[in-house]
mmCIF file of C-alpha atoms and ligand atoms in Angstrom:
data_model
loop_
_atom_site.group_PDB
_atom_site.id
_atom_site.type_symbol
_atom_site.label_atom_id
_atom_site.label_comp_id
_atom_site.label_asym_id
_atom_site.label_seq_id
_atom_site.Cartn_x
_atom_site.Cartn_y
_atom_site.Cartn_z
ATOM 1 C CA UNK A 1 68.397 -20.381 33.387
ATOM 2 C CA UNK A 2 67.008 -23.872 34.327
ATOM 3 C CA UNK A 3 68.564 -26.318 32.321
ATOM 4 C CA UNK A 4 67.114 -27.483 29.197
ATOM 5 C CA UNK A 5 65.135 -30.867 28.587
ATOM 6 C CA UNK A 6 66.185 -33.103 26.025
ATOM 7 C CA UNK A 7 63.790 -36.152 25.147
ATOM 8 C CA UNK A 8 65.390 -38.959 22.895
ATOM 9 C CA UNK A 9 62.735 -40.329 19.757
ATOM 10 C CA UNK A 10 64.069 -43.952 18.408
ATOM 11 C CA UNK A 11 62.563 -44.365 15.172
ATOM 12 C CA UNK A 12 63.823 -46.341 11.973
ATOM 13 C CA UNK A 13 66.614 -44.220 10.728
ATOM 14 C CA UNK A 14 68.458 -44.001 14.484
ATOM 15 C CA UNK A 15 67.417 -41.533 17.491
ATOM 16 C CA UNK A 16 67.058 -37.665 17.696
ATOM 17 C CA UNK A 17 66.510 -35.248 20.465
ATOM 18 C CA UNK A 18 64.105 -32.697 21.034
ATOM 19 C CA UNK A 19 65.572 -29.857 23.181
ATOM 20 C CA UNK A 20 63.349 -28.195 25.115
ATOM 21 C CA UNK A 21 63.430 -24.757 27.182
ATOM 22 C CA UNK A 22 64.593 -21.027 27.195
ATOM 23 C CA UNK A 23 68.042 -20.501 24.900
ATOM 24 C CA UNK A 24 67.751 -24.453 23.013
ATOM 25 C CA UNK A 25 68.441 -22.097 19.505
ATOM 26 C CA UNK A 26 71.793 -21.574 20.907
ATOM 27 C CA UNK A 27 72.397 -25.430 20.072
ATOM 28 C CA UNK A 28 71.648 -24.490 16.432
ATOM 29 C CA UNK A 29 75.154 -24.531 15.192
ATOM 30 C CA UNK A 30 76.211 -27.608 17.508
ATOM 31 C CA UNK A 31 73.044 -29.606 15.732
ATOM 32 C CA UNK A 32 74.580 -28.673 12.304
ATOM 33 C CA UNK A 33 77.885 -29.662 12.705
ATOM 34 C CA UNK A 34 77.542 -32.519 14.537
ATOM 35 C CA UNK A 35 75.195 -33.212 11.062
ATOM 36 C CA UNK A 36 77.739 -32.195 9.151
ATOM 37 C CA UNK A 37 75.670 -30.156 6.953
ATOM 38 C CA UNK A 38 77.907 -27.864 4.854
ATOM 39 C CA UNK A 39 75.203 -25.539 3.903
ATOM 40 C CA UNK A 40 71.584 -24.927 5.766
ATOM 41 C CA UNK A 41 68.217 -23.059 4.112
ATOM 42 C CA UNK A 42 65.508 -22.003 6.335
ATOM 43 C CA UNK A 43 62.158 -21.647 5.683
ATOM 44 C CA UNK A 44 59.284 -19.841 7.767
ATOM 45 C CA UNK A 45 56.079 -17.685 7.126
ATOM 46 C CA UNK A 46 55.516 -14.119 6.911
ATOM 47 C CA UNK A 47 54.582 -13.895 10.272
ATOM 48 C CA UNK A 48 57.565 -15.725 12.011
ATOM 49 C CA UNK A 49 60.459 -14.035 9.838
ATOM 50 C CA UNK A 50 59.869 -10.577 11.052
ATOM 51 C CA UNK A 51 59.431 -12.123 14.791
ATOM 52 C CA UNK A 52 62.329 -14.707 15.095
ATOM 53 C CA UNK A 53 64.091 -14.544 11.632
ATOM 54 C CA UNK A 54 67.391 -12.762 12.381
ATOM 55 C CA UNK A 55 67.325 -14.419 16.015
ATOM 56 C CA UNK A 56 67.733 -17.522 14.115
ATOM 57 C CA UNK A 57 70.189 -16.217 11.560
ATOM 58 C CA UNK A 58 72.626 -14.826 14.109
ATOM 59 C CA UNK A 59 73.220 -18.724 14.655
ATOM 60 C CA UNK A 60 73.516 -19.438 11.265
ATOM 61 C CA UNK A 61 76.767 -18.022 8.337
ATOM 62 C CA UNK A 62 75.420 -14.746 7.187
ATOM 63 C CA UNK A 63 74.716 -15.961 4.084
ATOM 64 C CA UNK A 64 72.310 -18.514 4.752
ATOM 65 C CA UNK A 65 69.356 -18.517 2.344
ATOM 66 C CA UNK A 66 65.633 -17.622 3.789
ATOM 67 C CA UNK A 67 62.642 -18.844 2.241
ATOM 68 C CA UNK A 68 59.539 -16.791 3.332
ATOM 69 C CA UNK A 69 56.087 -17.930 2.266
ATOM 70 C CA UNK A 70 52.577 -15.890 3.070
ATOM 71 C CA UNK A 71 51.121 -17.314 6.242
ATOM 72 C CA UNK A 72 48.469 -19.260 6.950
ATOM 73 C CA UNK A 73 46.643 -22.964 6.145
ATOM 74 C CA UNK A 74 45.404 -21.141 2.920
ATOM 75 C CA UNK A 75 49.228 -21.723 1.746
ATOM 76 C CA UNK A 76 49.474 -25.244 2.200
ATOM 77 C CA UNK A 77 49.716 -26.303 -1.220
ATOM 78 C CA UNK A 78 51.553 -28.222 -3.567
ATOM 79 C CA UNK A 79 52.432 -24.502 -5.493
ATOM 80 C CA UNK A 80 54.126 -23.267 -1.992
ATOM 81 C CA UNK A 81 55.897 -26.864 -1.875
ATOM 82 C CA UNK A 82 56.948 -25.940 -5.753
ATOM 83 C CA UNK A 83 58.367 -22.616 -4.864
ATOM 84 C CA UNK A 84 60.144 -24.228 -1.266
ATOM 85 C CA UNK A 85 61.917 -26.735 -3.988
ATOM 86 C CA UNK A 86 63.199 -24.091 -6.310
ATOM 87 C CA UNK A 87 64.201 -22.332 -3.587
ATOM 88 C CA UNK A 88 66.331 -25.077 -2.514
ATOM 89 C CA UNK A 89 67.496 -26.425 -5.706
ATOM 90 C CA UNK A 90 68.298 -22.417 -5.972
ATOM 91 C CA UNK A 91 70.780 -22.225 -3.213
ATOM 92 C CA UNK A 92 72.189 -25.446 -4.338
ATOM 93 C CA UNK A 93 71.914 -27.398 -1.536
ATOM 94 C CA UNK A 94 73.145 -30.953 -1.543
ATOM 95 C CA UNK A 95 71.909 -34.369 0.099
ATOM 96 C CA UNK A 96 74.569 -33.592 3.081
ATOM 97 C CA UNK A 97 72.709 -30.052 4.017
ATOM 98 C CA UNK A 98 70.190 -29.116 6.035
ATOM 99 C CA UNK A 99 66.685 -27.625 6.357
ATOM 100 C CA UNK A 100 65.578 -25.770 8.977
ATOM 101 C CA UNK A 101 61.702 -25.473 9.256
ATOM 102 C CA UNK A 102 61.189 -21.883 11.868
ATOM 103 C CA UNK A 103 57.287 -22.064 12.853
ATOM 104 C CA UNK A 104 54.459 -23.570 13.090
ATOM 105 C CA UNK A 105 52.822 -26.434 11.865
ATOM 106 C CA UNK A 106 51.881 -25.677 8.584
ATOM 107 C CA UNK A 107 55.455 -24.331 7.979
ATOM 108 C CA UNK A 108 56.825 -27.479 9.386
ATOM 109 C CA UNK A 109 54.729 -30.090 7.858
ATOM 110 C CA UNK A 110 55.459 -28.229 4.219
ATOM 111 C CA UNK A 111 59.281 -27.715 4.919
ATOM 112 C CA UNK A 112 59.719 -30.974 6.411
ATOM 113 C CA UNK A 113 57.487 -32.465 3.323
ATOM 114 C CA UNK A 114 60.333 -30.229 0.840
ATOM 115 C CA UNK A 115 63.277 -31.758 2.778
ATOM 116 C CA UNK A 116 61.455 -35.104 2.024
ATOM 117 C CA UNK A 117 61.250 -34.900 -1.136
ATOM 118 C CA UNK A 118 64.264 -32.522 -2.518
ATOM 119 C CA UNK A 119 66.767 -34.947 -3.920
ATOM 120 C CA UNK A 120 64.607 -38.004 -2.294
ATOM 121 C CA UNK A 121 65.317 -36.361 1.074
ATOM 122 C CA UNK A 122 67.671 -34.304 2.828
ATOM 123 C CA UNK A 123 68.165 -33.532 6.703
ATOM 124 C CA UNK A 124 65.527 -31.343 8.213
ATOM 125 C CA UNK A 125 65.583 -29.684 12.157
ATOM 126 C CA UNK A 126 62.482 -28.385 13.018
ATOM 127 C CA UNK A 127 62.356 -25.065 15.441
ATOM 128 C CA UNK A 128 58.883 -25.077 16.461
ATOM 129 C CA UNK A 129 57.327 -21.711 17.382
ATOM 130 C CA UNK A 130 53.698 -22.667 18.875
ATOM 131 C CA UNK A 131 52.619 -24.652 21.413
ATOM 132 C CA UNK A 132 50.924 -26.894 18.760
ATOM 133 C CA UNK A 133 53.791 -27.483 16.652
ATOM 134 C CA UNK A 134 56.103 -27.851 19.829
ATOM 135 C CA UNK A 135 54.129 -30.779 21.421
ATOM 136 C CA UNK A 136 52.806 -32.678 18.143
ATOM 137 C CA UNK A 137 53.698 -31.725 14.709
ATOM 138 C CA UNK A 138 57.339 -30.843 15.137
ATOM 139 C CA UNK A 139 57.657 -34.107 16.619
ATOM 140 C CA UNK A 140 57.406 -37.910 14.759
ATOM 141 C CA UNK A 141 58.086 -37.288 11.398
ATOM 142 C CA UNK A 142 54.890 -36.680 9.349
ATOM 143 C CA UNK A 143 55.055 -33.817 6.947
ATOM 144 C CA UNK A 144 52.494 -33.111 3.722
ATOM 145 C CA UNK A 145 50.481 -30.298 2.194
ATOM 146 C CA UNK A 146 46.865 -30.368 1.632
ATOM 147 C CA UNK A 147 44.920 -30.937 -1.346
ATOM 148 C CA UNK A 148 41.209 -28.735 -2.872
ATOM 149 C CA UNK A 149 40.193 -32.229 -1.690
ATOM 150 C CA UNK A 150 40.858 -32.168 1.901
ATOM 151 C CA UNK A 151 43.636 -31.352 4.578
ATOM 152 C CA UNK A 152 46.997 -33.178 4.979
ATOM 153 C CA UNK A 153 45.960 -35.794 1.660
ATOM 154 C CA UNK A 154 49.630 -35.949 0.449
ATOM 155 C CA UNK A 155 53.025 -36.455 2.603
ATOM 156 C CA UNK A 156 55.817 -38.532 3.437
ATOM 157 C CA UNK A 157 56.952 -39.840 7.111
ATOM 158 C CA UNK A 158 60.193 -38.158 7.325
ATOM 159 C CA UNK A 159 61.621 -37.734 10.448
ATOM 160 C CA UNK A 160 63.595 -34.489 11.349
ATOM 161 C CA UNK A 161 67.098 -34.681 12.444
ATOM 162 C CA UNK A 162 66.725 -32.986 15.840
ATOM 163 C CA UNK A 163 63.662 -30.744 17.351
ATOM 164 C CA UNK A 164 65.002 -26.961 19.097
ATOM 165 C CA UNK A 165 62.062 -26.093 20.935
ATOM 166 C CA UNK A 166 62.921 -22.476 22.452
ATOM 167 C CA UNK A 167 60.243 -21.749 24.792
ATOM 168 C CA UNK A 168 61.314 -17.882 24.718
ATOM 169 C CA UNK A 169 60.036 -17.928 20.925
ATOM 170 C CA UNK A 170 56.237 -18.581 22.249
ATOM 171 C CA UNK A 171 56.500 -15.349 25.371
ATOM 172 C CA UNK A 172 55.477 -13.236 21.588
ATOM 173 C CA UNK A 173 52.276 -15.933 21.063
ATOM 174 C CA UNK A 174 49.120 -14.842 21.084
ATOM 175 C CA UNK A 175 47.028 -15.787 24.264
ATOM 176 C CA UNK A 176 44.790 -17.200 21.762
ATOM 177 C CA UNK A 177 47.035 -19.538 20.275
ATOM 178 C CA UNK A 178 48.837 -20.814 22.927
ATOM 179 C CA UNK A 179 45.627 -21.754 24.507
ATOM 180 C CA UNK A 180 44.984 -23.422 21.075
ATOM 181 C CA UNK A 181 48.115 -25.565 21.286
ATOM 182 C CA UNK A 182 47.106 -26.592 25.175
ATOM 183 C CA UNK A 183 43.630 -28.853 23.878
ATOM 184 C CA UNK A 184 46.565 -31.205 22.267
ATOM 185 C CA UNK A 185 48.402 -30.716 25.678
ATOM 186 C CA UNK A 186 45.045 -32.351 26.969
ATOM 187 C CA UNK A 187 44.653 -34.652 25.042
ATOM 188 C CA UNK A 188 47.844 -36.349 25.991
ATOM 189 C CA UNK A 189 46.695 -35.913 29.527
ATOM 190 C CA UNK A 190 43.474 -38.040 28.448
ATOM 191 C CA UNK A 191 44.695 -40.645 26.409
ATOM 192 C CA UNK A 192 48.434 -41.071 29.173
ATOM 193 C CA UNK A 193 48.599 -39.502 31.799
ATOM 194 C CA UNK A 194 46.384 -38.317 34.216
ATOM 195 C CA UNK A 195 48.836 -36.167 36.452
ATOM 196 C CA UNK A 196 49.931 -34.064 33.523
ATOM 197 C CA UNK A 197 46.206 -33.716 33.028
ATOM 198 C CA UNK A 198 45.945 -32.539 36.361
ATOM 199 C CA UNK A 199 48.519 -29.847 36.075
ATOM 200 C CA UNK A 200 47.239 -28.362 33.437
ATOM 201 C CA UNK A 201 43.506 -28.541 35.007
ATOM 202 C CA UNK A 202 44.966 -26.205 37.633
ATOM 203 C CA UNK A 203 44.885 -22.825 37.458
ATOM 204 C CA UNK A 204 47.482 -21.042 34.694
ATOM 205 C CA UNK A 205 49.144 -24.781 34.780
ATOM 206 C CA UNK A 206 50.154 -23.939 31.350
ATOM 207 C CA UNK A 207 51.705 -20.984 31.670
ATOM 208 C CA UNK A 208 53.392 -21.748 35.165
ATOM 209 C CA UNK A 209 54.787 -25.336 33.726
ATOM 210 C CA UNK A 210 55.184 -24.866 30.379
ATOM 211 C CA UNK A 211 58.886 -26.375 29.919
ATOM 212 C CA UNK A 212 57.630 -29.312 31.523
ATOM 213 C CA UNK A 213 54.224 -29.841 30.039
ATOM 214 C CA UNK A 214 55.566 -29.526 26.548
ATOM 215 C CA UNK A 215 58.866 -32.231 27.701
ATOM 216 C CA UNK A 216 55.899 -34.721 28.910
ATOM 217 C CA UNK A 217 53.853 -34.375 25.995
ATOM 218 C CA UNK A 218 57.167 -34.765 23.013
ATOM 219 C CA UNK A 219 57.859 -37.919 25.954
ATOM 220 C CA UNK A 220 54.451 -39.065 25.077
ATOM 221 C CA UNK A 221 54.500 -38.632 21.944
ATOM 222 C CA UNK A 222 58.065 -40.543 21.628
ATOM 223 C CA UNK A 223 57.078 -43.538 23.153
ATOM 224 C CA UNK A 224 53.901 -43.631 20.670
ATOM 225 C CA UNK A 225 55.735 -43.172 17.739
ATOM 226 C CA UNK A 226 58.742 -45.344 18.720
ATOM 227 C CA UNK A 227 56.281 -48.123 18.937
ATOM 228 C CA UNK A 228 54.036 -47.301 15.522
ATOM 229 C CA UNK A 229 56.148 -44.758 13.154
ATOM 230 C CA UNK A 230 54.070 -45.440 10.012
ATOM 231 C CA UNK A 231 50.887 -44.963 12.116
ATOM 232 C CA UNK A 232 49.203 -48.718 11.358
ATOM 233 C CA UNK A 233 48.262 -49.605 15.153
ATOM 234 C CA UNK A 234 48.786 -47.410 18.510
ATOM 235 C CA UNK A 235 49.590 -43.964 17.143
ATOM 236 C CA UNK A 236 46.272 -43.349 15.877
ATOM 237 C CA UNK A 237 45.330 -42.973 20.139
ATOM 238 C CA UNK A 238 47.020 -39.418 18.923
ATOM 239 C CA UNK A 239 43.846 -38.515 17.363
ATOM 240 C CA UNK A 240 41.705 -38.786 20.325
ATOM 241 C CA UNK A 241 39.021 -36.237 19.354
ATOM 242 C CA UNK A 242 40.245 -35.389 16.338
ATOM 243 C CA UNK A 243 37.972 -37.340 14.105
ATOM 244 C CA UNK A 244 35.191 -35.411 15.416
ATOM 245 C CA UNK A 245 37.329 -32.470 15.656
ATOM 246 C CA UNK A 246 38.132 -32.303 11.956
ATOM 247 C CA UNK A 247 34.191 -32.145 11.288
ATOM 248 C CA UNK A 248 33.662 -29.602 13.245
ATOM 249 C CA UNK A 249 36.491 -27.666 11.409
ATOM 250 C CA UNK A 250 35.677 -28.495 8.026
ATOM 251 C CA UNK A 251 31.755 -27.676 8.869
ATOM 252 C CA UNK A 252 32.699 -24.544 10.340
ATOM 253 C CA UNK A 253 34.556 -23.633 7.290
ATOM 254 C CA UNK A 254 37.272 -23.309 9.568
ATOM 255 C CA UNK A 255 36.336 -20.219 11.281
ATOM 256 C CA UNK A 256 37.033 -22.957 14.579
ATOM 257 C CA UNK A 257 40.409 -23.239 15.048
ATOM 258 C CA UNK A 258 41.372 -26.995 15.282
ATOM 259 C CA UNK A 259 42.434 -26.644 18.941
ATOM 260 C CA UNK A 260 38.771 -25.516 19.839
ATOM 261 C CA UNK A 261 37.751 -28.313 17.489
ATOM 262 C CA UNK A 262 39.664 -31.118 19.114
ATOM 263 C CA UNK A 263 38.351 -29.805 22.632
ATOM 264 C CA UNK A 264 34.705 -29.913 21.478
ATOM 265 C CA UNK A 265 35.573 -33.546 19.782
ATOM 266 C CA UNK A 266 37.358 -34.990 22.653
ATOM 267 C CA UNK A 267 34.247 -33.981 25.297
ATOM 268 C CA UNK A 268 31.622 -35.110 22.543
ATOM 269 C CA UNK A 269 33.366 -38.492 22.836
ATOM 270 C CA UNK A 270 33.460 -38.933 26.207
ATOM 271 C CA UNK A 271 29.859 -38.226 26.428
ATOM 272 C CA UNK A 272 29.083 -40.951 23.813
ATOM 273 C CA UNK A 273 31.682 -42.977 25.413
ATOM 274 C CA UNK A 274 29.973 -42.679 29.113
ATOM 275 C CA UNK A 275 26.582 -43.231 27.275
ATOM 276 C CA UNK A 276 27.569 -46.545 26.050
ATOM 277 C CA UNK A 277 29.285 -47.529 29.433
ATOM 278 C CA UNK A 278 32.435 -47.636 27.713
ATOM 279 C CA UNK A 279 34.189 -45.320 30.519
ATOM 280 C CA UNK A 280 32.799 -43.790 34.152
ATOM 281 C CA UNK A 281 29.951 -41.585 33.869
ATOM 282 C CA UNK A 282 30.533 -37.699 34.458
ATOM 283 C CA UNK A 283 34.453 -38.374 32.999
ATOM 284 C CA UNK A 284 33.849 -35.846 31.016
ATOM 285 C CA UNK A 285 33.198 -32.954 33.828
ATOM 286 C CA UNK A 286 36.768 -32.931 34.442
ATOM 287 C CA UNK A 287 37.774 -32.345 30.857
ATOM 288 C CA UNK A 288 35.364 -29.718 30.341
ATOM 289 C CA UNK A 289 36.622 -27.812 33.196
ATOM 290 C CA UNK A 290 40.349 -28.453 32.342
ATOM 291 C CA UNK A 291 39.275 -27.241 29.011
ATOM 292 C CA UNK A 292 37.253 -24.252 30.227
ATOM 293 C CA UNK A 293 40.684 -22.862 32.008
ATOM 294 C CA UNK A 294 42.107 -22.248 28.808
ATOM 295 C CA UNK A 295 38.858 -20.477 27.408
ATOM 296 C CA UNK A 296 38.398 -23.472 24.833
ATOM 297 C CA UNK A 297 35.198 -24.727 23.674
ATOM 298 C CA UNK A 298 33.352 -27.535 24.626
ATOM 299 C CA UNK A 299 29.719 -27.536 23.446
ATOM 300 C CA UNK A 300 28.912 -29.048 20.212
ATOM 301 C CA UNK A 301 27.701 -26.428 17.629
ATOM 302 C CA UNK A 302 26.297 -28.417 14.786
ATOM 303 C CA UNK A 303 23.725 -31.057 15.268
ATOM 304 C CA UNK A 304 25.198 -35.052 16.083
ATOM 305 C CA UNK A 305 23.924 -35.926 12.504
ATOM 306 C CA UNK A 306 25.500 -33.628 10.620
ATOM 307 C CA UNK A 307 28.553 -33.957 12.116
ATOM 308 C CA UNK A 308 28.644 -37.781 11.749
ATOM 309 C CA UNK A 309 27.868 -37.943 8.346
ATOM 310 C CA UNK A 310 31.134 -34.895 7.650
ATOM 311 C CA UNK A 311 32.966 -38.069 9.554
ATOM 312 C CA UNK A 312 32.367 -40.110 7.155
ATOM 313 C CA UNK A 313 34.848 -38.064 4.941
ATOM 314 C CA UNK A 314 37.721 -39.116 6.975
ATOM 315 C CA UNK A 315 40.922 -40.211 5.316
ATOM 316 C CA UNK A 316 41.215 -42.855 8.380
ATOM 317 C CA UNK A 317 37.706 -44.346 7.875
ATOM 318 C CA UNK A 318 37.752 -47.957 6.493
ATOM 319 C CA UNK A 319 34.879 -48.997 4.397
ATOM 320 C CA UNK A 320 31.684 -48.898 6.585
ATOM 321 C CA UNK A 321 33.483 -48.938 9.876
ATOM 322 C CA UNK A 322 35.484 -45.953 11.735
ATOM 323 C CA UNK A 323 38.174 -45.849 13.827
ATOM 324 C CA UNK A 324 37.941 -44.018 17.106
ATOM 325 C CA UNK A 325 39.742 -43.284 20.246
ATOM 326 C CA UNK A 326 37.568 -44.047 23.239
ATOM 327 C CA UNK A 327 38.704 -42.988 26.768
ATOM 328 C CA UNK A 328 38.344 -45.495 29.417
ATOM 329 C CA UNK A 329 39.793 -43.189 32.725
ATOM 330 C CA UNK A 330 41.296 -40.106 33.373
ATOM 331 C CA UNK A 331 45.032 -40.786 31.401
ATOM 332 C CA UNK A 332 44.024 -44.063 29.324
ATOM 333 C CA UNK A 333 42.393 -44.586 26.383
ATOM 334 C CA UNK A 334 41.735 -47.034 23.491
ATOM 335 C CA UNK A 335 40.864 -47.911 19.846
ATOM 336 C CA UNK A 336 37.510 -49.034 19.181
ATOM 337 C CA UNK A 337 36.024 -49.868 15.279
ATOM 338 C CA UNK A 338 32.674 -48.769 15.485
ATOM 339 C CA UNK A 339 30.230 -49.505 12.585
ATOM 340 C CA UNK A 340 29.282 -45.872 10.831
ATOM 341 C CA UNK A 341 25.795 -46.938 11.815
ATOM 342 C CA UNK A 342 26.592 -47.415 15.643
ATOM 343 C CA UNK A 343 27.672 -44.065 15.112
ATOM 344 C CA UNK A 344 25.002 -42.214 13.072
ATOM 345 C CA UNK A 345 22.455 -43.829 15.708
ATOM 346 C CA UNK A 346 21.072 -40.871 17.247
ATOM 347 C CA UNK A 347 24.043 -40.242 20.310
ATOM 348 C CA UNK A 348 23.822 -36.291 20.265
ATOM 349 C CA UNK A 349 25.824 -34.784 22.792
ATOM 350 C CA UNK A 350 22.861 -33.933 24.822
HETATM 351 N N1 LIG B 401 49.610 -35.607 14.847
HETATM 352 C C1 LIG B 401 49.366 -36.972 15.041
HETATM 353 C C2 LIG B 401 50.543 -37.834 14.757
HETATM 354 O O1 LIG B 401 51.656 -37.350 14.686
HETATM 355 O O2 LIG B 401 50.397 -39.021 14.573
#
């Protein structure tokens, strides 16, 4: 087996690893007792426990509590973050135990949010089981639930313990979903580094790399969040495309998926970005095709108008200004505040 990656993230409460590659579960009960947790819960969806659930237990004491919640984002709310505390105030676990989160995002952003909270926080390891949650959510410490009022609106930074990432858990994903996951793969591409962008523009550079793409992009994402944990400055370059993206989602009711949505966002912006001179013209014929490998999107469906005024909605806009990531080359990009009526001003993506 080729040996396993680990990536180091500082942040404020010390440095954890994310272990990356075929077998890294088998370091799940290393990572607990070098914790010293006594006890550990997991929690995962209905989708994920029949999948990987007893892989995961056979690492665990045989009577280690499981926590199984219906999945999907229609479950991410504060009732399912009620139940996940009962559930863990249930099997009595103490301030020196230990969470596991198994899945994807949504079951890592609401289990890590649980751990946060459950006697003002306890330890939490994530084991990612998407591409998605692998290279972004598992990673850098924000967890929350949404609200009827909009996605993600409540949360706590709380960063896990250590990240498992056991690529053998994602040869049972979906084509569709892994592909979803690879737009954020991208994106770090864009926004750092232009030769992981140019692996994954080659052919099946997902799928013949994938150890290594997802190692690059938790590296990334490290060095990002070492430098701006409580996202006021440089982290927000994370969300290249995703302001637009979430528009897209929330206008499509989210029938788009919000990889498809952050690939449609991320080439909208470079269009407006080439437009205004603000990177080299045609950047964005690379992205599209990079994009187009993985079947993903890249044509706006709604009208420039409608989807600037959804923007306006966004939890990271600041009075009458916006905050957007900008690329300037292939593997750089910036912030830029634009003015909501620089951006209303007629720039369709055509
Ligand atoms: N998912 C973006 C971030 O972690 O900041």
């Amino acid at each position: 087996m080729a040996p396993l990656s680990q990536i180091p993230v500082r942040c404020s409460r010390g440095t954890y690893q994310v272990t990356i590659g075929p077998g890294a579960l088998s370091l799940l009960p290393q990572v607990v007792s070098k914790l010293g947790a006594r006890r550990v819960a997991v929690i995962t969806d209905s989708h994920v426990a029949p999948l990987h659930g007893e892989r995961v237990r056979q690492f665990l004491p045989p009577e280690t509590p499981l926590y199984v919640f219906p999945a999907g984002e229609a479950s991410k709310t504060l009732e399912t973050i009620g139940g996940m505390l009962h559930f863990l105030a249930e099997a009595q676990l103490t301030r020196g135990d230990l969470v596991v989160a198994l899945g994807g995002g949504v079951t890592g952003d609401m289990a890590g949010f649980s751990a946060a909270i459950y006697l003002r926080g306890i330890p939490v390891v994530q084991l990612p089981t998407t591409l998605l949650a692998a290279i972004d959510s598992s990673v850098g410490g924000k967890t929350g639930v949404d609200l009827p009022q909009g996605k993600n609106l409540a949360g706590a930074f709380w960063q896990p313990s250590a990240v498992l990432c056991d690529t053998t858990l994602m040869e049972t994903l979906p084509q569709r979903i892994l592909f979803d996951g690879t737009a954020e793969a991208v994106k770090y591409g864009m926004i750092r580094d232009a030769a992981l962008f140019r692996t994954l523009a080659a052919p099946s550079g997902l799928q013949n790399h994938l150890q290594e793409v997802i190692a690059r992009c938790a590296e990334i994402k490290a060095e990002i969040v070492a430098g701006d944990e409580f996202d006021r400055g440089e982290r927000a370059l994370l969300n290249f495309g995703h302001t637009l993206g979430h528009a897209v989602e929330r206008e499509s009711q989210f029938a788009i998926s919000h990889g498809q949505a952050v690939a449609i966002g991320m080439v909208a912006v470079t269009r407006w970005a080439e437009r205004r001179g603000w990177c080299p013209e045609n950047l964005h014929l690379p992205l599209v095709e990079a994009l187009k490998e993985y079947a993903l999107p890249t044509e706006l469906p709604y009208p420039w108008e409608r989807l600037t005024s959804a923007m306006l909605h966004d939890k990271k806009r600041r009075g009458d200004h916006i905050q957007l990531v900008v690329p300037e080359s292939l593997g750089r990009c910036v912030l830029k505040t634009i003015s909501v009526e620089e951006l209303q001003r007629g720039e369709g993506n055509s």
